[in-house]
Structures are given as structure tokens and as C-alpha cells.
Amino acid sequence: MSGVGAGVAAGFEALYGAAPDGVWAAPGRVNLIGEYTDFNEGFVLPLALPHTAVAAVSRRDDGVLRLHSRDIGGGVVQLDVAALEPGTGGGWAAYPAGVVWALREAGHAVTGADVHLASTVPTGAGLSSSAALEVVVALALNDLFGLGLSRSELAVVAQRAENGFVGVPCGVMDQMASACAVEGHALFLDTRDLAYRQVPFDLAAEGLSLLVVDTRVSHALGDGAYAERRAGCEAGARALGVRALRDVPAVQLPDALGRLTDETVRRYVRHVVSDNDRVARTIALLDAGRPRAVGALLTEGHASLRDDLRVSCAELDLVVATAVATGALGARMTGGGFGGSAVVLVEADRAGAVTAAVEKAFADAGFAAPAVFPAVPSAGARRVI
Ligand code: ADP
Ligand code: MG
């Protein structure tokens, strides 16, 4: 990592003419289980990836914010901190500018910065390159301005940047995973109160591999479908007289379904309540040292996302069916669906065979080749130089 950090620091110096005050890194994430549960105040279990956004940053005290990404053309974006308002910074720069705006809105004095960044988190693959970008900038500014914010507070600032400034109505899971993850662990997060716990998930020590299969497709339905699922879940909570679907325990699911008249809402409720339960069961298995048994829960979760929430697609279904047929322990789509990535839990010595089978199935179906890599549970955001 210090190698990557040194490269970004050198890029900063070449751009701005002086060495940065420091270099920070924040990872992308993949969610093991608990999908579409975060806006129902439910449970999620993400892990941080080895892929990170790395930012070299220097503090400024003259109200100027300069932003540059090695990965995007278009040069340095220069903004006036005092004039930042939602809608003033378009494109990629809205993510880091939104963090400065959200810090200011929360009453923290941030008087400007020079930022140069580079990221190895694939964009638009459902691996949260956006949260990595937000969190790395939030952590850098927290250190440089001595703001004293906790990891969860930084995650909330980053989420506020994305919701309020960029204009994406995301939950807080991505930012929490990027800010709070610990190597060799998954992060059990209660999205109601942001309480979290590190759950041991040392795949290599267990002889297991968790493959991420990026389908490289994004079916445009995504945004509207997300809002529609969200509205359906809120309607379900209202009909059941609970604050959020998180308040319906799995044992009460049959009774709850019997009280719902709308067929669509009933499906959404069944997914959310059962997926919250699958998170709890996954954690119980990991705590009991039985990671292989998690596979069946992943596959069950995929069926629920496909049949009840209906957010999967042909490519994701093909990954799961092929992986399971080739001897994987289990697999599911991860993230918002309609494309993006799937995760596959597999014995490490079967990973190559499963990868080859998925690649062949995609070629036979006439789909573009997927990108496959192992998700090594990695560290959350940190200072690297
Ligand atoms: P995801 O978070 O799933 O990768 P999003 O659409 O939420 O997808 O975020 C992707 C956006 O984040 C990109 O379109 C770009 O604006 C910004 N982004 C991600 N990585 C970089 C980068 N290395 N440099 C500049 N902007 C980036
Ligand atoms: Mg994102």
C-alpha cells in the first residue's frame, strides 16, 4: 500500500508543486448478505475489498478546494468552499466536494484543500467506488482539520454527501463498510442505530474463497426499481403497523403475510424479513466456526432477490446457477441488482474450475466476459503516509 500511496503522493507533487500533507486510503466493499435491508433499518454483512481509493491531500486555509482524479480526464476542478451547494459541483467532483459540504453543514470548519486521488475500485460494478471516494476524503479532512469524528460519524457525513449533494438516495452500508471494516472480518451492521461488530471471516485460513463476479452489465431499470422497492417496503411497514420492516421477526412472517392484501408488497416483505433472518443465521454460523454452511444461505438469498424482490437479471442468475452446478458452496447477487456483481463461496481449490465454468457459460450465452476476482476481507479506511 505504501507503494500505491507513494505513487499518488508523487502525482500530487507533480500537479500542485509541493508534497501533500498526507495520503489516505479507503476500500470498496462487497456485501456478503442482507440486501435491500438497509432502508428497512435492518441488518447487513459487508466486507471491505483490497481495492481502494487513495487520496493525497493538503490542507488549505483560503477557502479554495482543488480536486483532481488520475482516473478521469478533465484536469483540476477548482471550487469555492463557501459557495458549495447541492447542484454546484457536477460529475465525479461532486463526491469529494459533497463531503466538504456535508462537513460544513454539520458545523465543522473546513477551510479548503488540495486533493489528488486514484482508485482501484471498479466503478459501477456495485462495489462502491463512490463510498471509497467519499470516505477517503472524509478521513483525510478529519485528520488534517483535527475534527475528531468517529468512524461512524465519518460514514454518516459521507452518506450525507451522496444523498444531499450528489443526489443519490443510498443507505449507509457502503460508507460504514469502507470506514469501519477490519482485515479478516465481515462487518455486522445494524442500520437502525449503526451499532456494529467485527465477525471473523478469515477465508484463506478456512481454505475457502469468496469470488466476486462482475457481470459488467448494468440494466438501466436500476434507479426507478430501487425507489419502487423502497416505497413498497414502506407501504408494507405501514400496513403492518411497524416503524420499519426490521421490526417484523422471522417467526412472525407467516402472520404478517396473512395480513397483507397487496401481492407485490407481500413479496417485498417476505424478502426483507427473510433476508434479515439470513444475516442473523450467517453470523451464528460464522461465530460457530461453520463458514461452509453459509453457502446455502447465500443461494437461498439469491432466490429471494430473484423471485420475491425481482431485482436480479439473466447474467446474475447464470452466475449463481453455474457456480452452484459446478460445486460452489453457494452464490448470490450482491448490491442493487439488474447487473453489477455476484458473490460465490467456494472451496479454494475449486475456485479455478468455478471461474472457468462461469466464463464458459457467459460465452455460450453470448454475454460479454465477466471479471472475476477473490474478495479478500481487507482493512477499512486508514492513513498510509
Ligand atoms: P459504484 O459506487 O457502485 O462504483 P456509483 O455510480 O455509485 O457506482 O459511483 C461511481 C462514480 O463515482 C463514478 O461515476 C465517478 O463519478 C465516481 N468515481 C469512482 N471512482 C472514481 C475515480 N477513481 N475518480 C473519479 N471519480 C470516481
Ligand atoms: Mg456507489
Short mmCIF file of C-alpha atoms and ligand atoms in Angstrom, two decimals:
data_model
loop_
_atom_site.label_atom_id
_atom_site.label_comp_id
_atom_site.label_asym_id
_atom_site.label_seq_id
_atom_site.Cartn_x
_atom_site.Cartn_y
_atom_site.Cartn_z
CA MET A 1 0.00 0.00 0.00
CA SER A 2 2.81 2.43 0.75
CA GLY A 3 3.88 1.84 -2.87
CA VAL A 4 0.49 2.94 -4.14
CA GLY A 5 0.48 5.80 -1.64
CA ALA A 6 3.90 6.97 -2.81
CA GLY A 7 2.71 6.97 -6.42
CA VAL A 8 -0.31 9.11 -5.58
CA ALA A 9 1.86 11.41 -3.46
CA ALA A 10 4.22 11.83 -6.43
CA GLY A 11 1.23 12.58 -8.67
CA PHE A 12 0.10 15.23 -6.19
CA GLU A 13 3.50 16.89 -6.15
CA ALA A 14 3.73 16.91 -9.95
CA LEU A 15 0.27 18.52 -10.12
CA TYR A 16 0.36 21.06 -7.29
CA GLY A 17 4.11 21.69 -6.95
CA ALA A 18 4.56 20.56 -3.33
CA ALA A 19 4.36 17.29 -1.39
CA PRO A 20 0.95 16.52 0.18
CA ASP A 21 0.35 16.76 3.93
CA GLY A 22 -0.55 13.06 3.86
CA VAL A 23 -2.02 10.14 1.91
CA TRP A 24 -5.10 8.15 2.92
CA ALA A 25 -6.81 5.03 1.54
CA ALA A 26 -10.40 3.75 1.77
CA PRO A 27 -11.69 0.48 0.30
CA GLY A 28 -14.62 -0.55 -1.81
CA ARG A 29 -16.86 -3.25 -0.38
CA VAL A 30 -18.91 -6.25 -1.26
CA ASN A 31 -21.97 -7.29 0.72
CA LEU A 32 -21.95 -10.92 1.82
CA ILE A 33 -25.64 -10.99 2.75
CA GLY A 34 -28.50 -8.68 3.75
CA GLU A 35 -29.72 -6.98 0.57
CA TYR A 36 -32.33 -4.20 0.35
CA THR A 37 -32.46 -4.44 4.15
CA ASP A 38 -30.66 -1.18 4.92
CA PHE A 39 -33.55 1.15 4.10
CA ASN A 40 -35.74 -1.07 6.29
CA GLU A 41 -33.49 -0.33 9.29
CA GLY A 42 -32.27 -3.93 9.06
CA PHE A 43 -29.03 -5.88 9.08
CA VAL A 44 -26.20 -6.14 6.56
CA LEU A 45 -22.89 -8.01 6.50
CA PRO A 46 -20.42 -6.35 4.09
CA LEU A 47 -16.65 -6.81 3.88
CA ALA A 48 -14.02 -4.41 2.63
CA LEU A 49 -12.09 -5.26 -0.54
CA PRO A 50 -8.36 -4.90 -1.16
CA HIS A 51 -9.31 -2.36 -3.86
CA THR A 52 -9.00 1.19 -2.53
CA ALA A 53 -9.40 4.84 -3.36
CA VAL A 54 -6.15 6.58 -2.42
CA ALA A 55 -6.08 10.34 -1.86
CA ALA A 56 -3.12 12.66 -1.35
CA VAL A 57 -4.39 15.77 0.41
CA SER A 58 -3.05 19.07 1.73
CA ARG A 59 -4.95 21.46 3.92
CA ARG A 60 -5.68 25.00 2.69
CA ASP A 61 -6.94 27.94 4.70
CA ASP A 62 -8.06 30.28 1.90
CA GLY A 63 -11.47 28.76 1.09
CA VAL A 64 -10.28 27.09 -2.12
CA LEU A 65 -10.96 23.42 -2.89
CA ARG A 66 -8.97 21.85 -5.72
CA LEU A 67 -9.86 18.32 -6.84
CA HIS A 68 -8.12 16.02 -9.30
CA SER A 69 -8.53 12.35 -10.21
CA ARG A 70 -5.82 10.46 -12.01
CA ASP A 71 -8.54 8.22 -13.43
CA ILE A 72 -10.74 10.87 -15.05
CA GLY A 73 -9.82 13.32 -17.80
CA GLY A 74 -10.60 17.00 -17.49
CA GLY A 75 -7.92 18.38 -15.21
CA VAL A 76 -8.23 20.09 -11.84
CA VAL A 77 -11.69 21.13 -10.65
CA GLN A 78 -11.49 24.30 -8.55
CA LEU A 79 -14.35 25.21 -6.22
CA ASP A 80 -15.08 27.83 -3.56
CA VAL A 81 -15.84 26.09 -0.24
CA ALA A 82 -18.19 28.85 0.94
CA ALA A 83 -20.25 28.59 -2.26
CA LEU A 84 -20.76 24.81 -2.22
CA GLU A 85 -24.44 23.96 -2.55
CA PRO A 86 -26.15 20.86 -3.94
CA GLY A 87 -26.09 21.22 -7.71
CA THR A 88 -22.96 23.38 -7.86
CA GLY A 89 -20.46 20.60 -8.50
CA GLY A 90 -21.31 18.13 -11.23
CA GLY A 91 -19.61 14.92 -12.36
CA TRP A 92 -17.16 12.96 -10.27
CA ALA A 93 -16.03 16.03 -8.27
CA ALA A 94 -19.46 16.14 -6.60
CA TYR A 95 -18.43 13.17 -4.40
CA PRO A 96 -15.40 14.80 -2.70
CA ALA A 97 -16.97 18.30 -2.85
CA GLY A 98 -20.09 16.83 -1.25
CA VAL A 99 -18.00 15.64 1.69
CA VAL A 100 -16.68 19.15 2.28
CA TRP A 101 -20.25 20.48 2.00
CA ALA A 102 -21.59 17.84 4.43
CA LEU A 103 -18.84 18.62 6.96
CA ARG A 104 -19.65 22.32 6.71
CA GLU A 105 -23.39 21.61 7.09
CA ALA A 106 -22.58 19.62 10.26
CA GLY A 107 -20.79 22.67 11.66
CA HIS A 108 -17.18 21.67 11.04
CA ALA A 109 -14.76 24.30 9.83
CA VAL A 110 -13.09 23.02 6.67
CA THR A 111 -11.30 25.91 5.00
CA GLY A 112 -10.13 24.28 1.78
CA ALA A 113 -7.89 21.53 0.46
CA ASP A 114 -5.87 20.29 -2.48
CA VAL A 115 -6.79 16.72 -3.42
CA HIS A 116 -5.29 14.30 -5.94
CA LEU A 117 -6.68 10.78 -5.97
CA ALA A 118 -6.59 7.46 -7.76
CA SER A 119 -8.72 4.38 -7.24
CA THR A 120 -8.51 0.67 -7.96
CA VAL A 121 -12.18 0.11 -7.08
CA PRO A 122 -14.01 -0.74 -10.32
CA THR A 123 -16.73 1.86 -10.96
CA GLY A 124 -20.35 0.96 -11.46
CA ALA A 125 -19.79 -2.74 -10.61
CA GLY A 126 -21.76 -2.47 -7.37
CA LEU A 127 -18.53 -2.44 -5.36
CA SER A 128 -19.00 1.10 -4.11
CA SER A 129 -16.26 3.12 -5.71
CA SER A 130 -18.33 6.16 -4.73
CA ALA A 131 -18.26 5.40 -0.99
CA ALA A 132 -14.49 4.72 -1.17
CA LEU A 133 -14.04 8.17 -2.69
CA GLU A 134 -16.21 9.90 -0.08
CA VAL A 135 -14.72 8.09 2.90
CA VAL A 136 -11.10 8.64 1.90
CA VAL A 137 -11.71 12.39 1.60
CA ALA A 138 -13.71 12.50 4.86
CA LEU A 139 -10.93 10.70 6.77
CA ALA A 140 -8.22 12.95 5.31
CA LEU A 141 -10.11 16.13 6.25
CA ASN A 142 -10.90 14.71 9.71
CA ASP A 143 -7.17 14.26 10.32
CA LEU A 144 -5.98 17.49 8.69
CA PHE A 145 -8.53 19.72 10.44
CA GLY A 146 -8.49 17.81 13.74
CA LEU A 147 -12.27 17.31 13.62
CA GLY A 148 -12.20 14.32 15.98
CA LEU A 149 -15.08 12.49 14.27
CA SER A 150 -15.52 8.76 14.88
CA ARG A 151 -15.55 6.23 12.06
CA SER A 152 -19.35 6.01 12.10
CA GLU A 153 -19.67 9.78 12.14
CA LEU A 154 -17.42 9.99 9.09
CA ALA A 155 -19.56 7.37 7.35
CA VAL A 156 -22.70 9.40 8.05
CA VAL A 157 -21.02 12.54 6.66
CA ALA A 158 -20.07 10.58 3.53
CA GLN A 159 -23.62 9.26 3.13
CA ARG A 160 -24.98 12.78 3.58
CA ALA A 161 -22.64 13.94 0.79
CA GLU A 162 -24.04 11.28 -1.55
CA ASN A 163 -27.71 11.80 -0.54
CA GLY A 164 -27.77 15.57 -0.22
CA PHE A 165 -25.08 16.82 -2.59
CA VAL A 166 -24.64 14.20 -5.31
CA GLY A 167 -28.35 13.32 -5.10
CA VAL A 168 -28.18 9.52 -4.79
CA PRO A 169 -30.58 8.08 -2.16
CA CYS A 170 -28.20 5.37 -0.87
CA GLY A 171 -28.25 3.77 2.57
CA VAL A 172 -25.26 3.97 4.93
CA MET A 173 -23.89 0.43 4.49
CA ASP A 174 -21.25 1.26 1.88
CA GLN A 175 -19.75 4.14 3.80
CA MET A 176 -19.81 2.20 7.09
CA ALA A 177 -18.03 -0.76 5.48
CA SER A 178 -15.38 1.47 3.94
CA ALA A 179 -14.85 3.41 7.18
CA CYS A 180 -15.11 0.65 9.79
CA ALA A 181 -14.04 -2.71 8.30
CA VAL A 182 -11.20 -4.75 9.78
CA GLU A 183 -8.98 -7.18 7.86
CA GLY A 184 -10.07 -10.83 8.08
CA HIS A 185 -13.59 -9.89 9.19
CA ALA A 186 -17.03 -9.06 7.87
CA LEU A 187 -18.86 -6.10 9.40
CA PHE A 188 -22.20 -6.92 11.03
CA LEU A 189 -24.06 -3.63 10.92
CA ASP A 190 -27.41 -2.74 12.42
CA THR A 191 -28.54 0.07 10.13
CA ARG A 192 -31.08 1.33 12.69
CA ASP A 193 -28.54 2.64 15.19
CA LEU A 194 -25.23 1.95 13.33
CA ALA A 195 -24.10 -0.45 16.04
CA TYR A 196 -21.57 -2.81 14.52
CA ARG A 197 -19.47 -5.84 15.32
CA GLN A 198 -16.49 -7.44 13.54
CA VAL A 199 -17.34 -11.05 12.64
CA PRO A 200 -14.36 -13.36 11.95
CA PHE A 201 -14.29 -14.25 8.25
CA ASP A 202 -10.76 -15.43 7.52
CA LEU A 203 -11.40 -17.20 4.24
CA ALA A 204 -7.80 -18.19 3.49
CA ALA A 205 -7.34 -19.84 6.90
CA GLU A 206 -10.51 -21.88 6.24
CA GLY A 207 -9.38 -22.99 2.77
CA LEU A 208 -12.25 -21.00 1.23
CA SER A 209 -12.53 -18.37 -1.44
CA LEU A 210 -15.22 -15.75 -1.98
CA LEU A 211 -15.26 -14.87 -5.66
CA VAL A 212 -16.68 -11.60 -6.90
CA VAL A 213 -18.08 -11.98 -10.41
CA ASP A 214 -18.60 -8.59 -12.03
CA THR A 215 -21.09 -9.23 -14.84
CA ARG A 216 -20.09 -5.90 -16.44
CA VAL A 217 -23.69 -5.19 -17.26
CA SER A 218 -25.98 -2.54 -15.84
CA HIS A 219 -29.58 -2.80 -16.93
CA ALA A 220 -30.93 0.72 -16.82
CA LEU A 221 -34.03 -0.15 -14.75
CA GLY A 222 -31.90 0.30 -11.63
CA ASP A 223 -32.86 3.68 -10.15
CA GLY A 224 -36.62 3.60 -10.65
CA ALA A 225 -36.77 -0.01 -9.48
CA TYR A 226 -34.89 0.90 -6.29
CA ALA A 227 -37.35 3.69 -5.49
CA GLU A 228 -40.29 1.38 -6.23
CA ARG A 229 -38.97 -1.38 -3.91
CA ARG A 230 -38.34 1.18 -1.23
CA ALA A 231 -41.86 2.59 -1.49
CA GLY A 232 -43.30 -0.96 -1.44
CA CYS A 233 -41.39 -1.82 1.72
CA GLU A 234 -42.55 1.39 3.41
CA ALA A 235 -46.13 0.56 2.44
CA GLY A 236 -45.64 -2.89 3.97
CA ALA A 237 -44.38 -1.43 7.24
CA ARG A 238 -47.35 0.95 7.39
CA ALA A 239 -49.83 -1.84 6.71
CA LEU A 240 -48.28 -3.92 9.48
CA GLY A 241 -48.16 -1.02 11.92
CA VAL A 242 -44.38 -1.13 12.48
CA ARG A 243 -41.80 1.63 12.18
CA ALA A 244 -39.78 -0.40 9.65
CA LEU A 245 -39.78 -3.99 8.34
CA ARG A 246 -36.83 -4.66 10.62
CA ASP A 247 -39.41 -4.81 13.41
CA VAL A 248 -41.03 -7.94 11.97
CA PRO A 249 -39.18 -11.01 13.36
CA ALA A 250 -38.94 -14.07 11.12
CA VAL A 251 -41.22 -16.09 13.41
CA GLN A 252 -44.00 -13.57 12.76
CA LEU A 253 -43.60 -13.67 8.97
CA PRO A 254 -46.49 -16.08 8.22
CA ASP A 255 -48.85 -13.98 10.31
CA ALA A 256 -47.60 -10.74 8.71
CA LEU A 257 -48.05 -12.13 5.20
CA GLY A 258 -51.59 -13.17 6.08
CA ARG A 259 -52.41 -9.56 6.98
CA LEU A 260 -51.14 -8.08 3.70
CA THR A 261 -53.52 -7.82 0.78
CA ASP A 262 -51.21 -6.40 -1.89
CA GLU A 263 -49.40 -9.24 -3.66
CA THR A 264 -46.34 -7.12 -4.56
CA VAL A 265 -45.96 -5.73 -1.05
CA ARG A 266 -46.28 -9.25 0.31
CA ARG A 267 -43.34 -10.42 -1.82
CA TYR A 268 -41.18 -7.46 -0.76
CA VAL A 269 -41.96 -8.05 2.92
CA ARG A 270 -41.13 -11.74 2.58
CA HIS A 271 -37.74 -10.86 1.08
CA VAL A 272 -36.78 -8.25 3.66
CA VAL A 273 -37.86 -10.22 6.72
CA SER A 274 -36.26 -13.45 5.49
CA ASP A 275 -33.02 -11.70 4.45
CA ASN A 276 -32.67 -10.04 7.86
CA ASP A 277 -33.04 -13.53 9.30
CA ARG A 278 -30.44 -14.89 6.89
CA VAL A 279 -27.96 -12.28 8.15
CA ALA A 280 -28.57 -13.43 11.72
CA ARG A 281 -28.16 -17.07 10.72
CA THR A 282 -24.99 -16.31 8.75
CA ILE A 283 -23.44 -14.61 11.76
CA ALA A 284 -24.40 -17.51 14.03
CA LEU A 285 -22.67 -19.91 11.62
CA LEU A 286 -19.52 -17.77 11.36
CA ASP A 287 -19.36 -17.37 15.14
CA ALA A 288 -19.71 -21.17 15.44
CA GLY A 289 -16.80 -21.70 13.03
CA ARG A 290 -19.02 -23.16 10.28
CA PRO A 291 -18.37 -20.86 7.29
CA ARG A 292 -19.13 -23.57 4.70
CA ALA A 293 -22.73 -23.74 5.85
CA VAL A 294 -23.13 -20.06 4.86
CA GLY A 295 -23.17 -21.14 1.22
CA ALA A 296 -26.73 -22.46 1.36
CA LEU A 297 -27.94 -19.16 2.86
CA LEU A 298 -26.35 -17.23 0.00
CA THR A 299 -28.16 -19.32 -2.59
CA GLU A 300 -31.43 -19.02 -0.65
CA GLY A 301 -30.93 -15.26 -0.51
CA HIS A 302 -30.44 -15.16 -4.27
CA ALA A 303 -33.72 -16.98 -4.87
CA SER A 304 -35.47 -14.45 -2.65
CA LEU A 305 -33.95 -11.49 -4.54
CA ARG A 306 -34.82 -13.11 -7.87
CA ASP A 307 -38.35 -14.34 -7.15
CA ASP A 308 -39.70 -12.07 -4.40
CA LEU A 309 -37.90 -8.75 -4.82
CA ARG A 310 -37.30 -9.33 -8.54
CA VAL A 311 -34.08 -7.34 -8.82
CA SER A 312 -31.87 -9.97 -10.47
CA CYS A 313 -31.21 -10.40 -14.20
CA ALA A 314 -30.23 -13.17 -16.62
CA GLU A 315 -26.48 -12.62 -16.16
CA LEU A 316 -26.64 -12.75 -12.35
CA ASP A 317 -28.91 -15.80 -12.41
CA LEU A 318 -26.48 -17.52 -14.77
CA VAL A 319 -23.52 -16.88 -12.42
CA VAL A 320 -25.41 -18.38 -9.48
CA ALA A 321 -26.80 -21.39 -11.36
CA THR A 322 -23.44 -22.19 -12.98
CA ALA A 323 -21.43 -21.76 -9.78
CA VAL A 324 -23.76 -23.98 -7.75
CA ALA A 325 -23.85 -26.61 -10.52
CA THR A 326 -20.03 -26.63 -10.56
CA GLY A 327 -19.77 -27.37 -6.86
CA ALA A 328 -19.65 -23.92 -5.26
CA LEU A 329 -20.96 -23.88 -1.67
CA GLY A 330 -23.37 -21.09 -2.58
CA ALA A 331 -23.78 -17.87 -4.53
CA ARG A 332 -25.93 -14.77 -4.76
CA MET A 333 -26.21 -11.44 -6.49
CA THR A 334 -24.88 -8.61 -4.33
CA GLY A 335 -25.71 -4.91 -4.35
CA GLY A 336 -28.66 -3.33 -6.10
CA GLY A 337 -29.01 -5.94 -8.84
CA PHE A 338 -30.06 -5.59 -12.51
CA GLY A 339 -26.38 -6.26 -13.27
CA GLY A 340 -23.33 -5.46 -11.18
CA SER A 341 -21.73 -8.29 -9.26
CA ALA A 342 -22.42 -11.66 -7.67
CA VAL A 343 -20.51 -13.41 -4.87
CA VAL A 344 -19.63 -17.09 -4.92
CA LEU A 345 -18.46 -19.02 -1.84
CA VAL A 346 -16.27 -21.90 -2.94
CA GLU A 347 -13.56 -24.26 -1.66
CA ALA A 348 -10.31 -22.51 -2.58
CA ASP A 349 -9.18 -25.48 -4.66
CA ARG A 350 -12.42 -25.33 -6.70
CA ALA A 351 -12.22 -21.59 -7.43
CA GLY A 352 -10.44 -22.05 -10.76
CA ALA A 353 -12.94 -24.62 -12.01
CA VAL A 354 -15.93 -22.49 -10.99
CA THR A 355 -14.41 -19.41 -12.63
CA ALA A 356 -13.80 -21.31 -15.87
CA ALA A 357 -17.35 -22.69 -15.84
CA VAL A 358 -18.88 -19.23 -15.34
CA GLU A 359 -16.73 -17.79 -18.13
CA LYS A 360 -17.76 -20.60 -20.47
CA ALA A 361 -21.45 -20.23 -19.57
CA PHE A 362 -21.26 -16.49 -20.35
CA ALA A 363 -19.56 -17.14 -23.69
CA ASP A 364 -22.14 -19.83 -24.58
CA ALA A 365 -24.98 -17.44 -23.71
CA GLY A 366 -23.47 -14.69 -25.86
CA PHE A 367 -22.80 -12.44 -22.82
CA ALA A 368 -19.67 -10.27 -22.56
CA ALA A 369 -16.90 -11.87 -20.48
CA PRO A 370 -17.30 -11.27 -16.72
CA ALA A 371 -14.45 -10.08 -14.47
CA VAL A 372 -13.75 -12.50 -11.62
CA PHE A 373 -11.54 -11.85 -8.58
CA PRO A 374 -11.32 -13.12 -4.98
CA ALA A 375 -12.73 -10.87 -2.26
CA VAL A 376 -10.06 -10.91 0.44
CA PRO A 377 -11.64 -9.36 3.59
CA SER A 378 -9.50 -6.23 3.96
CA ALA A 379 -8.92 -3.24 6.20
CA GLY A 380 -11.14 -0.17 6.34
CA ALA A 381 -10.04 3.42 5.74
CA ARG A 382 -6.60 4.39 7.04
CA ARG A 383 -3.75 6.86 6.69
CA VAL A 384 -0.94 5.37 4.59
CA ILE A 385 1.62 8.21 4.56
P1 ADP B 1 -20.33 2.39 -7.56
O1 ADP B 1 -20.26 3.15 -6.29
O2 ADP B 1 -21.20 1.18 -7.46
O3 ADP B 1 -18.99 2.05 -8.12
P2 ADP B 1 -21.57 4.80 -8.42
O4 ADP B 1 -22.33 5.16 -9.64
O5 ADP B 1 -22.24 4.94 -7.11
O6 ADP B 1 -21.03 3.32 -8.63
O7 ADP B 1 -20.25 5.67 -8.34
C1 ADP B 1 -19.38 5.74 -9.45
C2 ADP B 1 -18.96 7.19 -9.65
O8 ADP B 1 -18.00 7.55 -8.62
C3 ADP B 1 -18.25 7.42 -10.94
O9 ADP B 1 -19.16 7.65 -11.99
C4 ADP B 1 -17.43 8.66 -10.61
O10 ADP B 1 -18.23 9.82 -10.66
C5 ADP B 1 -17.05 8.43 -9.16
N1 ADP B 1 -15.74 7.77 -9.10
C6 ADP B 1 -15.47 6.49 -8.76
N2 ADP B 1 -14.14 6.23 -8.84
C7 ADP B 1 -13.56 7.38 -9.25
C8 ADP B 1 -12.21 7.78 -9.54
N3 ADP B 1 -11.20 6.91 -9.44
N4 ADP B 1 -12.00 9.04 -9.92
C9 ADP B 1 -13.02 9.91 -10.03
N5 ADP B 1 -14.29 9.60 -9.80
C10 ADP B 1 -14.57 8.36 -9.41
MG MG B 2 -21.96 3.98 -5.34
#
